[in-house]
mmCIF file with all atom_site columns, C-alpha atoms in Angstrom:
data_model
loop_
_atom_site.group_PDB
_atom_site.id
_atom_site.type_symbol
_atom_site.label_atom_id
_atom_site.label_alt_id
_atom_site.label_comp_id
_atom_site.label_asym_id
_atom_site.label_entity_id
_atom_site.label_seq_id
_atom_site.pdbx_PDB_ins_code
_atom_site.Cartn_x
_atom_site.Cartn_y
_atom_site.Cartn_z
_atom_site.occupancy
_atom_site.B_iso_or_equiv
_atom_site.pdbx_formal_charge
_atom_site.auth_seq_id
_atom_site.auth_comp_id
_atom_site.auth_asym_id
_atom_site.auth_atom_id
_atom_site.pdbx_PDB_model_num
ATOM 1   C CA . MET N 1 1   ? 86.494  1.991  107.372 1.00 0.00 ? 1   MET N CA 1
ATOM 2   C CA . LYS N 1 2   ? 88.684  4.808  105.731 1.00 0.00 ? 2   LYS N CA 1
ATOM 3   C CA . GLN N 1 3   ? 85.931  7.637  106.605 1.00 0.00 ? 3   GLN N CA 1
ATOM 4   C CA . ILE N 1 4   ? 85.635  6.620  110.206 1.00 0.00 ? 4   ILE N CA 1
ATOM 5   C CA . THR N 1 5   ? 89.294  7.001  110.700 1.00 0.00 ? 5   THR N CA 1
ATOM 6   C CA . SER N 1 6   ? 89.104  10.437 108.815 1.00 0.00 ? 6   SER N CA 1
ATOM 7   C CA . LEU N 1 7   ? 85.629  11.201 111.337 1.00 0.00 ? 7   LEU N CA 1
ATOM 8   C CA . LEU N 1 8   ? 88.068  10.614 114.185 1.00 0.00 ? 8   LEU N CA 1
ATOM 9   C CA . ALA N 1 9   ? 90.829  12.326 113.150 1.00 0.00 ? 9   ALA N CA 1
ATOM 10  C CA . VAL N 1 10  ? 88.882  15.151 112.787 1.00 0.00 ? 10  VAL N CA 1
ATOM 11  C CA . LEU N 1 11  ? 86.861  14.657 116.242 1.00 0.00 ? 11  LEU N CA 1
ATOM 12  C CA . LEU N 1 12  ? 90.420  14.438 117.688 1.00 0.00 ? 12  LEU N CA 1
ATOM 13  C CA . VAL N 1 13  ? 91.473  17.831 116.457 1.00 0.00 ? 13  VAL N CA 1
ATOM 14  C CA . LEU N 1 14  ? 88.151  19.349 117.309 1.00 0.00 ? 14  LEU N CA 1
ATOM 15  C CA . LEU N 1 15  ? 88.745  18.106 120.934 1.00 0.00 ? 15  LEU N CA 1
ATOM 16  C CA . ALA N 1 16  ? 92.306  19.085 120.875 1.00 0.00 ? 16  ALA N CA 1
ATOM 17  C CA . SER N 1 17  ? 91.664  22.541 119.614 1.00 0.00 ? 17  SER N CA 1
ATOM 18  C CA . CYS N 1 18  ? 88.226  22.892 121.984 1.00 0.00 ? 18  CYS N CA 1
ATOM 19  C CA . SER N 1 19  ? 90.624  21.916 125.010 1.00 0.00 ? 19  SER N CA 1
ATOM 20  C CA . ASN N 1 20  ? 93.686  24.240 124.767 1.00 0.00 ? 20  ASN N CA 1
ATOM 21  C CA . GLU N 1 21  ? 92.284  27.389 127.149 1.00 0.00 ? 21  GLU N CA 1
ATOM 22  C CA . PRO N 1 22  ? 91.844  30.850 124.878 1.00 0.00 ? 22  PRO N CA 1
ATOM 23  C CA . GLU N 1 23  ? 94.326  33.530 125.172 1.00 0.00 ? 23  GLU N CA 1
ATOM 24  C CA . VAL N 1 24  ? 94.494  37.061 124.099 1.00 0.00 ? 24  VAL N CA 1
ATOM 25  C CA . THR N 1 25  ? 98.198  37.838 123.235 1.00 0.00 ? 25  THR N CA 1
ATOM 26  C CA . GLY N 1 26  ? 99.918  39.508 120.800 1.00 0.00 ? 26  GLY N CA 1
ATOM 27  C CA . ASP N 1 27  ? 101.300 42.869 119.807 1.00 0.00 ? 27  ASP N CA 1
ATOM 28  C CA . ALA N 1 28  ? 98.003  44.485 119.194 1.00 0.00 ? 28  ALA N CA 1
ATOM 29  C CA . PHE N 1 29  ? 96.720  43.927 122.748 1.00 0.00 ? 29  PHE N CA 1
ATOM 30  C CA . VAL N 1 30  ? 97.316  44.889 126.147 1.00 0.00 ? 30  VAL N CA 1
ATOM 31  C CA . PRO N 1 31  ? 99.305  42.671 128.377 1.00 0.00 ? 31  PRO N CA 1
ATOM 32  C CA . ARG N 1 32  ? 96.789  41.044 131.185 1.00 0.00 ? 32  ARG N CA 1
ATOM 33  C CA . GLU N 1 33  ? 98.929  42.391 134.337 1.00 0.00 ? 33  GLU N CA 1
ATOM 34  C CA . VAL N 1 34  ? 97.732  45.789 132.342 1.00 0.00 ? 34  VAL N CA 1
ATOM 35  C CA . PHE N 1 35  ? 94.859  46.104 131.197 1.00 0.00 ? 35  PHE N CA 1
ATOM 36  C CA . ILE N 1 36  ? 93.475  44.972 134.531 1.00 0.00 ? 36  ILE N CA 1
ATOM 37  C CA . ASP N 1 37  ? 95.266  48.280 136.294 1.00 0.00 ? 37  ASP N CA 1
ATOM 38  C CA . VAL N 1 38  ? 93.550  49.769 133.543 1.00 0.00 ? 38  VAL N CA 1
ATOM 39  C CA . LEU N 1 39  ? 90.397  48.708 134.041 1.00 0.00 ? 39  LEU N CA 1
ATOM 40  C CA . VAL N 1 40  ? 90.950  49.705 137.658 1.00 0.00 ? 40  VAL N CA 1
ATOM 41  C CA . ASP N 1 41  ? 91.527  52.888 137.049 1.00 0.00 ? 41  ASP N CA 1
ATOM 42  C CA . ILE N 1 42  ? 88.891  53.403 134.572 1.00 0.00 ? 42  ILE N CA 1
ATOM 43  C CA . HIS N 1 43  ? 86.821  52.360 137.799 1.00 0.00 ? 43  HIS N CA 1
ATOM 44  C CA . LEU N 1 44  ? 88.006  54.974 139.927 1.00 0.00 ? 44  LEU N CA 1
ATOM 45  C CA . VAL N 1 45  ? 87.470  57.737 137.531 1.00 0.00 ? 45  VAL N CA 1
ATOM 46  C CA . ASP N 1 46  ? 84.302  56.221 137.015 1.00 0.00 ? 46  ASP N CA 1
ATOM 47  C CA . GLY N 1 47  ? 83.582  56.685 140.399 1.00 0.00 ? 47  GLY N CA 1
ATOM 48  C CA . ILE N 1 48  ? 84.920  59.844 140.992 1.00 0.00 ? 48  ILE N CA 1
ATOM 49  C CA . THR N 1 49  ? 83.651  61.310 137.782 1.00 0.00 ? 49  THR N CA 1
ATOM 50  C CA . GLN N 1 50  ? 80.018  60.178 139.233 1.00 0.00 ? 50  GLN N CA 1
ATOM 51  C CA . GLU N 1 51  ? 80.702  61.860 142.898 1.00 0.00 ? 51  GLU N CA 1
ATOM 52  C CA . ARG N 1 52  ? 77.926  65.146 143.163 1.00 0.00 ? 52  ARG N CA 1
ATOM 53  C CA . MET N 1 53  ? 80.882  67.258 144.014 1.00 0.00 ? 53  MET N CA 1
ATOM 54  C CA . PHE N 1 54  ? 82.646  66.544 140.485 1.00 0.00 ? 54  PHE N CA 1
ATOM 55  C CA . TYR N 1 55  ? 78.826  65.159 138.670 1.00 0.00 ? 55  TYR N CA 1
ATOM 56  C CA . ARG N 1 56  ? 79.095  68.642 137.179 1.00 0.00 ? 56  ARG N CA 1
ATOM 57  C CA . ARG N 1 57  ? 82.497  69.071 136.085 1.00 0.00 ? 57  ARG N CA 1
ATOM 58  C CA . TYR N 1 58  ? 82.512  66.129 134.266 1.00 0.00 ? 58  TYR N CA 1
ATOM 59  C CA . LYS N 1 59  ? 78.851  65.442 132.826 1.00 0.00 ? 59  LYS N CA 1
ATOM 60  C CA . ASP N 1 60  ? 79.668  66.957 129.880 1.00 0.00 ? 60  ASP N CA 1
ATOM 61  C CA . VAL N 1 61  ? 83.431  66.140 129.277 1.00 0.00 ? 61  VAL N CA 1
ATOM 62  C CA . ASP N 1 62  ? 84.063  63.043 126.446 1.00 0.00 ? 62  ASP N CA 1
ATOM 63  C CA . SER N 1 63  ? 84.700  59.992 127.620 1.00 0.00 ? 63  SER N CA 1
ATOM 64  C CA . ILE N 1 64  ? 88.266  59.847 125.537 1.00 0.00 ? 64  ILE N CA 1
ATOM 65  C CA . ASP N 1 65  ? 89.251  63.101 127.728 1.00 0.00 ? 65  ASP N CA 1
ATOM 66  C CA . VAL N 1 66  ? 89.419  61.476 130.731 1.00 0.00 ? 66  VAL N CA 1
ATOM 67  C CA . LEU N 1 67  ? 90.375  57.876 129.562 1.00 0.00 ? 67  LEU N CA 1
ATOM 68  C CA . SER N 1 68  ? 93.834  59.549 127.544 1.00 0.00 ? 68  SER N CA 1
ATOM 69  C CA . PRO N 1 69  ? 95.678  60.279 131.156 1.00 0.00 ? 69  PRO N CA 1
ATOM 70  C CA . ILE N 1 70  ? 94.833  56.793 132.001 1.00 0.00 ? 70  ILE N CA 1
ATOM 71  C CA . PHE N 1 71  ? 96.337  55.158 129.122 1.00 0.00 ? 71  PHE N CA 1
ATOM 72  C CA . ASP N 1 72  ? 99.345  57.558 128.934 1.00 0.00 ? 72  ASP N CA 1
ATOM 73  C CA . LYS N 1 73  ? 99.905  56.634 132.745 1.00 0.00 ? 73  LYS N CA 1
ATOM 74  C CA . HIS N 1 74  ? 99.981  52.793 131.199 1.00 0.00 ? 74  HIS N CA 1
ATOM 75  C CA . GLY N 1 75  ? 101.821 53.518 128.379 1.00 0.00 ? 75  GLY N CA 1
ATOM 76  C CA . ILE N 1 76  ? 98.793  51.705 125.923 1.00 0.00 ? 76  ILE N CA 1
ATOM 77  C CA . ASP N 1 77  ? 96.848  54.102 123.431 1.00 0.00 ? 77  ASP N CA 1
ATOM 78  C CA . ALA N 1 78  ? 93.026  53.607 123.244 1.00 0.00 ? 78  ALA N CA 1
ATOM 79  C CA . ALA N 1 79  ? 93.039  51.631 119.826 1.00 0.00 ? 79  ALA N CA 1
ATOM 80  C CA . SER N 1 80  ? 95.623  48.942 121.856 1.00 0.00 ? 80  SER N CA 1
ATOM 81  C CA . PHE N 1 81  ? 92.689  49.417 124.588 1.00 0.00 ? 81  PHE N CA 1
ATOM 82  C CA . ASP N 1 82  ? 89.639  48.701 122.280 1.00 0.00 ? 82  ASP N CA 1
ATOM 83  C CA . THR N 1 83  ? 91.259  45.865 120.537 1.00 0.00 ? 83  THR N CA 1
ATOM 84  C CA . THR N 1 84  ? 92.180  44.117 123.992 1.00 0.00 ? 84  THR N CA 1
ATOM 85  C CA . MET N 1 85  ? 88.318  45.031 124.683 1.00 0.00 ? 85  MET N CA 1
ATOM 86  C CA . TYR N 1 86  ? 87.087  43.178 121.820 1.00 0.00 ? 86  TYR N CA 1
ATOM 87  C CA . ALA N 1 87  ? 89.267  40.153 121.944 1.00 0.00 ? 87  ALA N CA 1
ATOM 88  C CA . TYR N 1 88  ? 87.943  39.857 125.893 1.00 0.00 ? 88  TYR N CA 1
ATOM 89  C CA . SER N 1 89  ? 84.610  40.057 124.897 1.00 0.00 ? 89  SER N CA 1
ATOM 90  C CA . ARG N 1 90  ? 84.748  36.941 122.696 1.00 0.00 ? 90  ARG N CA 1
ATOM 91  C CA . TYR N 1 91  ? 85.894  35.173 125.407 1.00 0.00 ? 91  TYR N CA 1
ATOM 92  C CA . PRO N 1 92  ? 83.462  35.349 128.263 1.00 0.00 ? 92  PRO N CA 1
ATOM 93  C CA . GLU N 1 93  ? 85.348  33.023 130.802 1.00 0.00 ? 93  GLU N CA 1
ATOM 94  C CA . LEU N 1 94  ? 88.372  35.380 130.489 1.00 0.00 ? 94  LEU N CA 1
ATOM 95  C CA . TYR N 1 95  ? 86.835  38.487 130.639 1.00 0.00 ? 95  TYR N CA 1
ATOM 96  C CA . ASP N 1 96  ? 85.079  37.048 133.963 1.00 0.00 ? 96  ASP N CA 1
ATOM 97  C CA . GLN N 1 97  ? 88.166  35.901 135.194 1.00 0.00 ? 97  GLN N CA 1
ATOM 98  C CA . ILE N 1 98  ? 89.656  39.555 134.606 1.00 0.00 ? 98  ILE N CA 1
ATOM 99  C CA . TYR N 1 99  ? 87.260  41.292 136.100 1.00 0.00 ? 99  TYR N CA 1
ATOM 100 C CA . ASN N 1 100 ? 87.021  38.986 139.091 1.00 0.00 ? 100 ASN N CA 1
ATOM 101 C CA . GLU N 1 101 ? 90.913  40.292 139.301 1.00 0.00 ? 101 GLU N CA 1
ATOM 102 C CA . VAL N 1 102 ? 89.955  43.864 139.062 1.00 0.00 ? 102 VAL N CA 1
ATOM 103 C CA . LEU N 1 103 ? 87.001  43.733 141.554 1.00 0.00 ? 103 LEU N CA 1
ATOM 104 C CA . MET N 1 104 ? 89.685  42.490 143.793 1.00 0.00 ? 104 MET N CA 1
ATOM 105 C CA . LYS N 1 105 ? 91.917  44.993 143.236 1.00 0.00 ? 105 LYS N CA 1
ATOM 106 C CA . LEU N 1 106 ? 89.193  47.443 144.093 1.00 0.00 ? 106 LEU N CA 1
ATOM 107 C CA . ASN N 1 107 ? 88.291  45.579 146.988 1.00 0.00 ? 107 ASN N CA 1
ATOM 108 C CA . MET N 1 108 ? 91.594  45.284 148.569 1.00 0.00 ? 108 MET N CA 1
ATOM 109 C CA . MET N 1 109 ? 92.205  49.326 147.870 1.00 0.00 ? 109 MET N CA 1
ATOM 110 C CA . LEU N 1 110 ? 89.180  49.751 150.041 1.00 0.00 ? 110 LEU N CA 1
ATOM 111 C CA . ASP N 1 111 ? 90.037  47.691 152.885 1.00 0.00 ? 111 ASP N CA 1
ATOM 112 C CA . GLU N 1 112 ? 93.033  49.830 152.874 1.00 0.00 ? 112 GLU N CA 1
ATOM 113 C CA . LEU N 1 113 ? 91.403  52.746 153.219 1.00 0.00 ? 113 LEU N CA 1
ATOM 114 C CA . ASP N 1 114 ? 88.886  51.632 155.311 1.00 0.00 ? 114 ASP N CA 1
ATOM 115 C CA . ASN N 1 115 ? 92.313  50.389 157.896 1.00 0.00 ? 115 ASN N CA 1
ATOM 116 C CA . SER N 1 116 ? 94.250  53.323 157.291 1.00 0.00 ? 116 SER N CA 1
ATOM 117 C CA . PRO N 1 117 ? 94.149  55.374 160.203 1.00 0.00 ? 117 PRO N CA 1
ATOM 118 C CA . GLU N 1 118 ? 92.991  58.855 158.774 1.00 0.00 ? 118 GLU N CA 1
ATOM 119 C CA . LYS N 1 119 ? 89.639  58.425 158.483 1.00 0.00 ? 119 LYS N CA 1
#
């Protein structure tokens, strides 16, 4: 009977820990909203540098040279970005949520551009 009680207690603890939504928080990590904005900017820069007009200029440039101004703009460094990226990669469901927000922001920017009178 004591073994069954112990087993039930362990199962209860495991179930309780599984039900909590994982989070990426702490001083070593980039805050969620900032991380989303950084990823949006990275995708914008990536799109620009892949354009034929700019490709030759940026094809041999180290990615850190392209990303450093983005990190500076958002007040983060490469190490905290890498740490945050690694942490989110361990939680695919959170990573999907992040990227859904990134795509939403990029689509909103595209809609604004498409609807602007200065086409």
